[in-house]
Short mmCIF file of C-alpha atoms in Angstrom, two decimals:
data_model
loop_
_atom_site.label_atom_id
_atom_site.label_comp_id
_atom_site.label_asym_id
_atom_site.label_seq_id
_atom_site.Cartn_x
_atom_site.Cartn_y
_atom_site.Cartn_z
CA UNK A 1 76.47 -32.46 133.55
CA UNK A 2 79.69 -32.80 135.14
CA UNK A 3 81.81 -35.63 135.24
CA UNK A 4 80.83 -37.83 138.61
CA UNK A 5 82.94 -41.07 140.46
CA UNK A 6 80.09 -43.09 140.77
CA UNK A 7 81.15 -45.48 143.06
CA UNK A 8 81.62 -42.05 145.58
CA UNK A 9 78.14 -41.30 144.94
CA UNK A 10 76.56 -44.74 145.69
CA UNK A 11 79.15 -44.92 148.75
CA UNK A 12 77.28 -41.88 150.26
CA UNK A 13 74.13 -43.02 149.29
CA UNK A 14 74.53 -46.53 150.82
CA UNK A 15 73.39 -45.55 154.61
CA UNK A 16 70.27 -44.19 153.35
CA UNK A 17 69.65 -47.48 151.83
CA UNK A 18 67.78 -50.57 153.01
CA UNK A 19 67.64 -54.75 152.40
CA UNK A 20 67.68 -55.76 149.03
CA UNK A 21 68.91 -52.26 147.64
CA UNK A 22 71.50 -51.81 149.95
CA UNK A 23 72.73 -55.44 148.52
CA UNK A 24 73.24 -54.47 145.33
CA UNK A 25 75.25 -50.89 146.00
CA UNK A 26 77.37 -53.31 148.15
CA UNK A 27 78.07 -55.74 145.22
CA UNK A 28 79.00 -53.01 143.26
CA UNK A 29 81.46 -50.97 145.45
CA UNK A 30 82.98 -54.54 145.90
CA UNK A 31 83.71 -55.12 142.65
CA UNK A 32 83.10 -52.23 140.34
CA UNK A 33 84.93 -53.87 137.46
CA UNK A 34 83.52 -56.99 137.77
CA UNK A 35 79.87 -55.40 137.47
CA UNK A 36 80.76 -53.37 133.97
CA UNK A 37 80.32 -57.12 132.52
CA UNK A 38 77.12 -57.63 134.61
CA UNK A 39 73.88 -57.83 132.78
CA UNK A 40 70.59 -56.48 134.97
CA UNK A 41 69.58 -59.45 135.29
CA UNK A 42 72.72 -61.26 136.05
CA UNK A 43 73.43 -58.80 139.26
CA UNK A 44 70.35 -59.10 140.27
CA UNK A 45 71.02 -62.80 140.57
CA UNK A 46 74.62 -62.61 142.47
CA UNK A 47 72.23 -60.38 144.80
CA UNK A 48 69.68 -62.70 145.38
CA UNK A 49 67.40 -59.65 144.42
CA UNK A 50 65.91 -59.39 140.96
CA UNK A 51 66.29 -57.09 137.81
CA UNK A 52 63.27 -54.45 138.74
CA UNK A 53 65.49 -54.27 141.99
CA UNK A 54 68.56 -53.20 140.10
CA UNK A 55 66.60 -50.54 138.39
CA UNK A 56 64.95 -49.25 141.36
CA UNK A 57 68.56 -49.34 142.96
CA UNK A 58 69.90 -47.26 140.04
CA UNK A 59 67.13 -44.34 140.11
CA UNK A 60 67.61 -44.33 143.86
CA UNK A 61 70.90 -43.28 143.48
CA UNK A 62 69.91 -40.69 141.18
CA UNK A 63 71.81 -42.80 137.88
CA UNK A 64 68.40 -42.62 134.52
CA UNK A 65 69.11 -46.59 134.16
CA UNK A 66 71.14 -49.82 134.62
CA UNK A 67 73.04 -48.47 131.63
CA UNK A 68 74.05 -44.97 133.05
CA UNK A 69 75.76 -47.21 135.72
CA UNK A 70 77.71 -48.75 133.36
CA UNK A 71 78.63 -46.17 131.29
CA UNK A 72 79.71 -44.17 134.90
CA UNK A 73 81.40 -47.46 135.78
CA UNK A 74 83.44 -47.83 132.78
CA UNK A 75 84.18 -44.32 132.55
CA UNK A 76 85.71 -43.95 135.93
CA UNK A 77 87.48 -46.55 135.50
CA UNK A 78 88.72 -45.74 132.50
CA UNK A 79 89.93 -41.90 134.78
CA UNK A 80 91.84 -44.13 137.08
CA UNK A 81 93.63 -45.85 134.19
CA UNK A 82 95.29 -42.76 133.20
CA UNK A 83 95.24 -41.01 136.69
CA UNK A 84 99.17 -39.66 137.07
CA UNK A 85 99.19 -39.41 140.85
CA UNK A 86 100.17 -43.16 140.97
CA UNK A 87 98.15 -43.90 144.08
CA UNK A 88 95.55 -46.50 142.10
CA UNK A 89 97.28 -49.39 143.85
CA UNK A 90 97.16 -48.16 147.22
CA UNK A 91 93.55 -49.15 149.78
CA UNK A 92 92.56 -47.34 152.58
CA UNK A 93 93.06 -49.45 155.35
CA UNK A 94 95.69 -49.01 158.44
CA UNK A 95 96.26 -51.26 160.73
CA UNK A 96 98.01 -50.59 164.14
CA UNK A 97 100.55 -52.53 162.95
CA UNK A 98 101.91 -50.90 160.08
CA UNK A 99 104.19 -48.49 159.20
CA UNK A 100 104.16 -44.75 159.01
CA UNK A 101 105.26 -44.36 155.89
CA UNK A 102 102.10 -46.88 154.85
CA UNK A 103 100.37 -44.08 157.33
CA UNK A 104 101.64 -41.39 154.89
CA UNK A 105 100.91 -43.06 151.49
CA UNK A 106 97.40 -44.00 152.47
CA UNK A 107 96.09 -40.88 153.75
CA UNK A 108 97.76 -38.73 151.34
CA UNK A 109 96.43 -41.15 148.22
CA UNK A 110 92.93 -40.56 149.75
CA UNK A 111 93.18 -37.21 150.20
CA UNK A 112 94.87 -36.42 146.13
CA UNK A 113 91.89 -38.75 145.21
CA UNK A 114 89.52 -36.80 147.16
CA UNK A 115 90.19 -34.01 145.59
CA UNK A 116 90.67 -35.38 141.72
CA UNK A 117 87.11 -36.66 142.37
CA UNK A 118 85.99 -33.24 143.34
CA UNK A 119 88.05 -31.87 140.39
CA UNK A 120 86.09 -34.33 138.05
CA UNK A 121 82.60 -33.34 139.03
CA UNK A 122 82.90 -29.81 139.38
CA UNK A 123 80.06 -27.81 137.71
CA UNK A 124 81.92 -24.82 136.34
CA UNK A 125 78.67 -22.93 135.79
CA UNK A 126 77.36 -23.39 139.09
CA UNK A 127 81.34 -22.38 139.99
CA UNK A 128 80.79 -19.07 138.05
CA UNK A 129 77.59 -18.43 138.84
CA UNK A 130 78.92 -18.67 142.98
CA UNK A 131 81.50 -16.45 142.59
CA UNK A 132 79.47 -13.58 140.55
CA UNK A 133 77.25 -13.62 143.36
CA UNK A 134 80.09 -13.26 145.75
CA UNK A 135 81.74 -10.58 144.24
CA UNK A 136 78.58 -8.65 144.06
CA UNK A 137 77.51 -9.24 147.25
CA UNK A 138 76.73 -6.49 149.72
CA UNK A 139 76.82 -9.03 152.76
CA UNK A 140 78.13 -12.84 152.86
CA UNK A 141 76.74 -15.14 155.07
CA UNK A 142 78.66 -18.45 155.42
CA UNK A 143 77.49 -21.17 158.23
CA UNK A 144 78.93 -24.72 159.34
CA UNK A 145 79.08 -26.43 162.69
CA UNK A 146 81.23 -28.59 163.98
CA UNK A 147 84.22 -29.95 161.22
CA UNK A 148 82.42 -27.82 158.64
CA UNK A 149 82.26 -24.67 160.93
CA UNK A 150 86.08 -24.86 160.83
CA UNK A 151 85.47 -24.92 156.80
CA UNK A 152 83.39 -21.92 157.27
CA UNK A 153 85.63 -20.02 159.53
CA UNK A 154 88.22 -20.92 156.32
CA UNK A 155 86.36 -19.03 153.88
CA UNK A 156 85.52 -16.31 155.94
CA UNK A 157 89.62 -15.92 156.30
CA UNK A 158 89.78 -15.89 153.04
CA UNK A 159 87.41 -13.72 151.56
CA UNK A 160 87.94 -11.03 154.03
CA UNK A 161 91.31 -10.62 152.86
CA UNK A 162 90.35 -9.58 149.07
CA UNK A 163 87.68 -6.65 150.40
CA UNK A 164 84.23 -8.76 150.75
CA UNK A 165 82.20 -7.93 153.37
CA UNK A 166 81.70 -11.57 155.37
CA UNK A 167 81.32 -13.78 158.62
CA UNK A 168 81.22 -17.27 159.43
CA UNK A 169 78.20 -18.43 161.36
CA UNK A 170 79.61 -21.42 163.53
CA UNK A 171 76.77 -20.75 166.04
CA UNK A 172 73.30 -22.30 165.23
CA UNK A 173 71.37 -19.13 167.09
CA UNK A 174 73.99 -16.40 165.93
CA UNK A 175 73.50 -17.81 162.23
CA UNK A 176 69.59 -17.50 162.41
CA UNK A 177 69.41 -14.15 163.52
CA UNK A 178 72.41 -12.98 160.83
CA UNK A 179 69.74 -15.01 157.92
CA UNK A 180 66.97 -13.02 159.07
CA UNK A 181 68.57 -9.43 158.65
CA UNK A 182 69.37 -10.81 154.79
CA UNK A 183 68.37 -8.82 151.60
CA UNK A 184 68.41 -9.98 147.89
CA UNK A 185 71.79 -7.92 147.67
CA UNK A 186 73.56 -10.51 150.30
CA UNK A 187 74.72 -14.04 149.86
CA UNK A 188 74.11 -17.06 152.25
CA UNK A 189 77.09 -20.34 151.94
CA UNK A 190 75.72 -23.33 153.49
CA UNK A 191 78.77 -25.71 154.23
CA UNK A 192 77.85 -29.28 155.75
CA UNK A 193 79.57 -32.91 154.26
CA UNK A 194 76.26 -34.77 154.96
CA UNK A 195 74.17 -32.26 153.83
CA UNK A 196 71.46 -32.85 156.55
CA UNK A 197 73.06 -30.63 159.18
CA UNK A 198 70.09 -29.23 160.20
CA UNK A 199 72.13 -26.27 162.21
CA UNK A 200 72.74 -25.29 158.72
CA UNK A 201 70.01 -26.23 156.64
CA UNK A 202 67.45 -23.19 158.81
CA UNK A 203 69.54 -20.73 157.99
CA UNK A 204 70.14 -21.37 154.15
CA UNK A 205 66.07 -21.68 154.23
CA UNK A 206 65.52 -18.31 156.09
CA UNK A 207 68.02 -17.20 153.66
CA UNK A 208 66.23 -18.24 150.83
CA UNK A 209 62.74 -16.71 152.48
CA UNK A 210 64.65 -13.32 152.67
CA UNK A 211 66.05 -13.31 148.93
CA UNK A 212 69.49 -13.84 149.16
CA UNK A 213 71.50 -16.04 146.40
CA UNK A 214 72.51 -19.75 148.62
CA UNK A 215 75.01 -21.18 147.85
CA UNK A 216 76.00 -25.04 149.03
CA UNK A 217 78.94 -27.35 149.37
CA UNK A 218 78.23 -30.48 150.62
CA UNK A 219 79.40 -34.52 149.34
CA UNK A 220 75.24 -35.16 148.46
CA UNK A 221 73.86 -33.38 145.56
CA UNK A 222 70.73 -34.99 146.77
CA UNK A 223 70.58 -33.86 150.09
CA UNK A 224 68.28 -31.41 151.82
CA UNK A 225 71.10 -28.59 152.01
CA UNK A 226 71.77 -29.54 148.15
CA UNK A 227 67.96 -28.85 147.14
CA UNK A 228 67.44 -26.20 149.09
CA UNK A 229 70.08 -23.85 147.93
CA UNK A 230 69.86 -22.24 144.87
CA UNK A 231 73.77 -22.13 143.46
CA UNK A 232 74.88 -26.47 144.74
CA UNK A 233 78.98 -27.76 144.37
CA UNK A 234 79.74 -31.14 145.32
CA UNK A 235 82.47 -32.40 146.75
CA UNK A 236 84.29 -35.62 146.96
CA UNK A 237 85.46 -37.53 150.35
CA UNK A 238 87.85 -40.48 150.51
CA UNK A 239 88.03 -42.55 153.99
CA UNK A 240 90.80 -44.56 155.29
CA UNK A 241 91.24 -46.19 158.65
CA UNK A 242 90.24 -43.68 161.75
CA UNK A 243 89.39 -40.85 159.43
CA UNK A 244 85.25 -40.68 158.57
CA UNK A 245 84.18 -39.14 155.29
CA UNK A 246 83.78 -35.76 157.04
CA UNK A 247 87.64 -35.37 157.93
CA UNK A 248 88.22 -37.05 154.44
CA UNK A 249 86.58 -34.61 152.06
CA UNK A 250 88.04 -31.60 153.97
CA UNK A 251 90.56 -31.15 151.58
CA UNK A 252 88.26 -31.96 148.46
CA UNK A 253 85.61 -28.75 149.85
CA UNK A 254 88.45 -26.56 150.61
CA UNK A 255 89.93 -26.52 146.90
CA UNK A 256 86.29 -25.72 146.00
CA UNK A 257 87.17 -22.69 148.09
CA UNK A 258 90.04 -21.79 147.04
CA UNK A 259 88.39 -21.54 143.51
CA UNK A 260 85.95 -19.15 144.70
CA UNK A 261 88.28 -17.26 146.62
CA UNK A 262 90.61 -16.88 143.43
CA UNK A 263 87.87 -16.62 141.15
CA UNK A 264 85.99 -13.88 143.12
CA UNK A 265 89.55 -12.14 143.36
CA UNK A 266 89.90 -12.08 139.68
CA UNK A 267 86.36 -10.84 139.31
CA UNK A 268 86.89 -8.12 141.32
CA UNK A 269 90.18 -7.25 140.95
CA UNK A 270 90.51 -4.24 141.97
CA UNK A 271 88.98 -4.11 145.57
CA UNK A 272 91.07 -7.61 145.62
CA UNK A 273 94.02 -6.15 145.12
CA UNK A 274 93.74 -2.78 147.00
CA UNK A 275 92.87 -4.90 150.12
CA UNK A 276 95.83 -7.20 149.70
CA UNK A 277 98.16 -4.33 149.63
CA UNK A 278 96.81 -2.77 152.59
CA UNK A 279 97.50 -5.80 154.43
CA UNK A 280 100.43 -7.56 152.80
CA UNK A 281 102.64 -5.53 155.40
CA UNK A 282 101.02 -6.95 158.56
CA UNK A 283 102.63 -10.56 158.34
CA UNK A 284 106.24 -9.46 158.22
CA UNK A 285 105.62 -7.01 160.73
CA UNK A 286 105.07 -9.82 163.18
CA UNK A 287 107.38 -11.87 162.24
CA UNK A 288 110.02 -12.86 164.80
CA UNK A 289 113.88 -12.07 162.94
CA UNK A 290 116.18 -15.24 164.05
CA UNK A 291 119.23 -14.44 166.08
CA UNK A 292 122.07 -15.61 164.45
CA UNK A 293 125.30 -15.72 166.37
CA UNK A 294 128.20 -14.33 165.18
#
C-alpha cells in the first residue's frame, strides 16, 4: 500500500460526512499534531462524541483503526519534517489585501505540495499495470468534463504524439457512443477530481460492460469512478484562497500523466520514437524568425 497524507484523505472525505463524525475529522485537520498524543477516548471527549464514534469515524474514512490514524498522522508528519521544498511554514489563505509575492508563494507551495502528496501515494503497480495497457492498446478512450475534460484533452495531446491511437471524450453523448463501440483490445481513462462525475462514471461502466481495461484518476480512492474502474491512481489537491480542490490538484493529476505518457513511451519505444521524428519538424516550421535590425 502506498504511502497516503492522511489529513488529504479525511479533507476529501469531510463533505460526505455528518454531526458527530464530521466533528471529529474537523478536530483533527485542526490540529493534526496535537491529536498524535490523543488517546480514543480522550478525542472523543474534546469532541463531545465518544470513543465508538472515533472508531466509526476512522473506518469511515477507510483508516483499519484509531491506531492506523496515528501511525498515518505521525508519519506524515514526520514527511513534512524533512520535506526540502521549504514551503511547511507557508498556509493557504489570501486575503485581498496582501501581496503578490504572498500570491506567488502560496499558490505555488500548494501546488509543489499537491503534487509531493501525489508523489507519496502513488501505486507504482497500478502505474505499470496503466501504462502496459496503454501501450498495448488498439483504441484509447479518455473522458472528463468540465476542468477535467481539459485534463483529458491533455492526455490525448500527449499520447497522440508517441503513435497511440486516442481521443478525449469531453462530450457526455459523444463519450457514450465511443464506450459502446469498445473491445477487450481498447482502453477506457476515466478522469474526474470528485470522482462522482457522473458524465464520466457511464462511460467507464459501459466500458467495463464491453471489456476494455479502465483506468481512473481521481483525488477519492473511494469514490464511484475509483471502484468502478479496474486499474485506480489517486491524486492529491491542495486549496488556497479562490482556488477549489478541482483547480488545486490539476497539477498533482497531470504529473500522473506525464508518468504514463513517459512510461508508455519507454514501453514502446519504438513506435514512440518513430512518431516523434515524424513530427519533431512541424514546430520549427511554424515558428515565426525575429527581425533583428541591423
Amino acid at each position: 500500500m502506498p504511502s497516503t497524507d492522511v489529513t488529504a484523505l479525511i479533507r476529501a472525505e469531510l463533505p460526505r460526512l455528518a454531526g458527530s463524525l464530521r466533528k471529529v475529522g474537523e478536530l483533527i485537520l485542526d490540529d493534526p499534531a496535537a491529536v498524535t498524543h490523543c488517546s480514543a477516548a480522550e478525542l472523543g471527549r474534546r469532541t463531545g462524541t465518544s470513543q465508538a464514534t472515533v472508531t466509526r469515524f476512522c473506518r469511515a474514512v477507510g483508516l483499519d483503526s484509531y491506531q492506523h490514524l496515528l501511525i498515518e498522522l505521525a508519519q506524515e508528519r514526520g514527511r513534512g519534517e524533512v520535506s526540502d521544498w521549504g514551503s511547511a511554514e507557508i498556509d493557504t489563505d489570501i486575503s485581498p489585501d496582501d501581496s503578490l509575492e504572498h500570491v506567488v508563494r502560496v499558490v505555488g507551495a500548494a501546488d509543489l505540495r499537491a503534487i509531493q502528496r501525489t508523489i507519496d501515494r502513488v501505486d507504482l503497480d497500478a502505474l505499470e499495470r496503466a501504462a502496459q495497457a496503454l501501450a498495448k492498446a488498439r483504441r484509447i478512450d479518455v473522458y472528463g468534463v468540465g476542468g477535467s475534460g481539459a485534463v483529458a484533452q491533455e492526455t490525448e495531446t500527449r499520447l497522440f504524439r508517441i503513435g497511440c491511437q486516442v481521443r478525449g471524450w469531453t462530450e457526455v453523448h459523444a463519450a457514450a457512443t465511443s464506450a459502446a463501440l469498445l473491445t477487450p483490445a481498447d482502453v477506457a481513462v476515466g478522469i474526474s477530481h470528485s470522482g462522482t462525475t457522473r458524465e464520466t462514471l457511464e462511460p467507464i461502466e459501459t466500458a467495463n460492460e464491453r471489456g476494455a481495461t479502465t483506468i481512473a484518476l481521481t483525488t477519492d480512492p473511494r469514490s464511484p469512478l475509483a471502484r468502478a474502474a479496474g486499474i485506480r491512481l489517486i491524486s492529491s489537491a491542495s486549496e488556497t484562497s479562490f482556488r477549489t480542490g478541482s483547480i488545486g490538484g490539476r497539477h498533482s493529476v497531470l504529473m500522473l500523466v506525464d508518468c504514463l505518457y513517459v512510461r508508455v513511451a519507454q514501453l514502446s519505444y519504438q513506435r514512440a520514437s518513430a512518431s516523434l521524428a515524424l513530427t519533431d519538424h512541424i514546430r520549427p516550421r511554424h515558428a515565426v524568425r525575429s527581425r533583428r535590425k541591423g
